[in-house]
Amino acid sequence: MLNPNKKIPVIVDHDGPGGKSYTVFESGAILMYLAEKSGKFMPKDMAKKYEVIQWLMIQVSGIGPAFGNFTHFNLFAPKPNDYSLSRYKTELLRLYELLNRRLGEVKYLGGNEYSIADMATFRGRASTRRRAPSSKRCRTSSAGSTTSRRGPR
């Protein structure tokens, strides 16, 4: 079994450490591994590196799960589920505001250079400055889903 968590993503680097095959699982760990191996998308300076890692952790521990849970309770969970839907919608909007504040301060999530934090959060959409939809720009459809013309997908 490649991933003890029995999920994807998982990669096998056949030219891993010591020239041996090495398996890496979980998206954040894979991005960190590939950034370190390639020497790209992760600063060498320790403070800047941890700036990127902190924003990567917000994605893997907050944005990914919250957006996934909102989508689940909005589209797939049996109705009524007002409490669950409200809880995750509130968290989704809070995270959008967090992203907006951050991207109002710096060019990219991890600082002034495109990094693995942006890759994870915005799914490879490289552009200059991104803005996540604010709660003022989001609207809720009659089905309860939050929609926006801008922001991460």
mmCIF file of C-alpha atoms in Angstrom, residues 27 53-71 87-96 98-99 120-121 123:
data_model
loop_
_atom_site.group_PDB
_atom_site.id
_atom_site.type_symbol
_atom_site.label_atom_id
_atom_site.label_comp_id
_atom_site.label_asym_id
_atom_site.label_seq_id
_atom_site.Cartn_x
_atom_site.Cartn_y
_atom_site.Cartn_z
ATOM 1 C CA SER A 27 -0.682 16.936 -1.023
ATOM 2 C CA ILE A 53 4.860 26.719 4.955
ATOM 3 C CA GLN A 54 2.438 28.529 7.283
ATOM 4 C CA TRP A 55 0.172 29.483 4.371
ATOM 5 C CA LEU A 56 0.444 25.967 2.967
ATOM 6 C CA MET A 57 -0.721 24.641 6.343
ATOM 7 C CA ILE A 58 -3.716 27.002 6.296
ATOM 8 C CA GLN A 59 -4.698 25.419 3.004
ATOM 9 C CA VAL A 60 -4.232 21.790 4.037
ATOM 10 C CA SER A 61 -5.781 22.164 7.492
ATOM 11 C CA GLY A 62 -8.373 24.875 6.881
ATOM 12 C CA ILE A 63 -9.242 25.843 3.319
ATOM 13 C CA GLY A 64 -9.280 22.340 1.817
ATOM 14 C CA PRO A 65 -11.381 20.730 4.552
ATOM 15 C CA ALA A 66 -13.740 23.682 5.030
ATOM 16 C CA PHE A 67 -14.452 24.112 1.341
ATOM 17 C CA GLY A 68 -14.895 20.349 0.944
ATOM 18 C CA ASN A 69 -17.294 20.169 3.884
ATOM 19 C CA PHE A 70 -19.295 23.148 2.632
ATOM 20 C CA THR A 71 -19.628 21.523 -0.788
ATOM 21 C CA ARG A 87 -21.251 26.310 10.060
ATOM 22 C CA TYR A 88 -19.192 25.571 6.949
ATOM 23 C CA LYS A 89 -20.494 28.582 5.013
ATOM 24 C CA THR A 90 -19.399 30.816 7.894
ATOM 25 C CA GLU A 91 -15.962 29.185 7.883
ATOM 26 C CA LEU A 92 -15.699 29.442 4.088
ATOM 27 C CA LEU A 93 -16.446 33.184 4.232
ATOM 28 C CA ARG A 94 -13.995 33.651 7.123
ATOM 29 C CA LEU A 95 -11.267 31.964 5.094
ATOM 30 C CA TYR A 96 -12.055 34.103 2.029
ATOM 31 C CA LEU A 98 -8.320 35.832 5.513
ATOM 32 C CA LEU A 99 -7.100 35.314 1.938
ATOM 33 C CA ALA A 120 -2.137 24.322 -3.182
ATOM 34 C CA THR A 121 -4.663 27.069 -2.553
ATOM 35 C CA ARG A 123 -4.810 24.880 -7.901
#
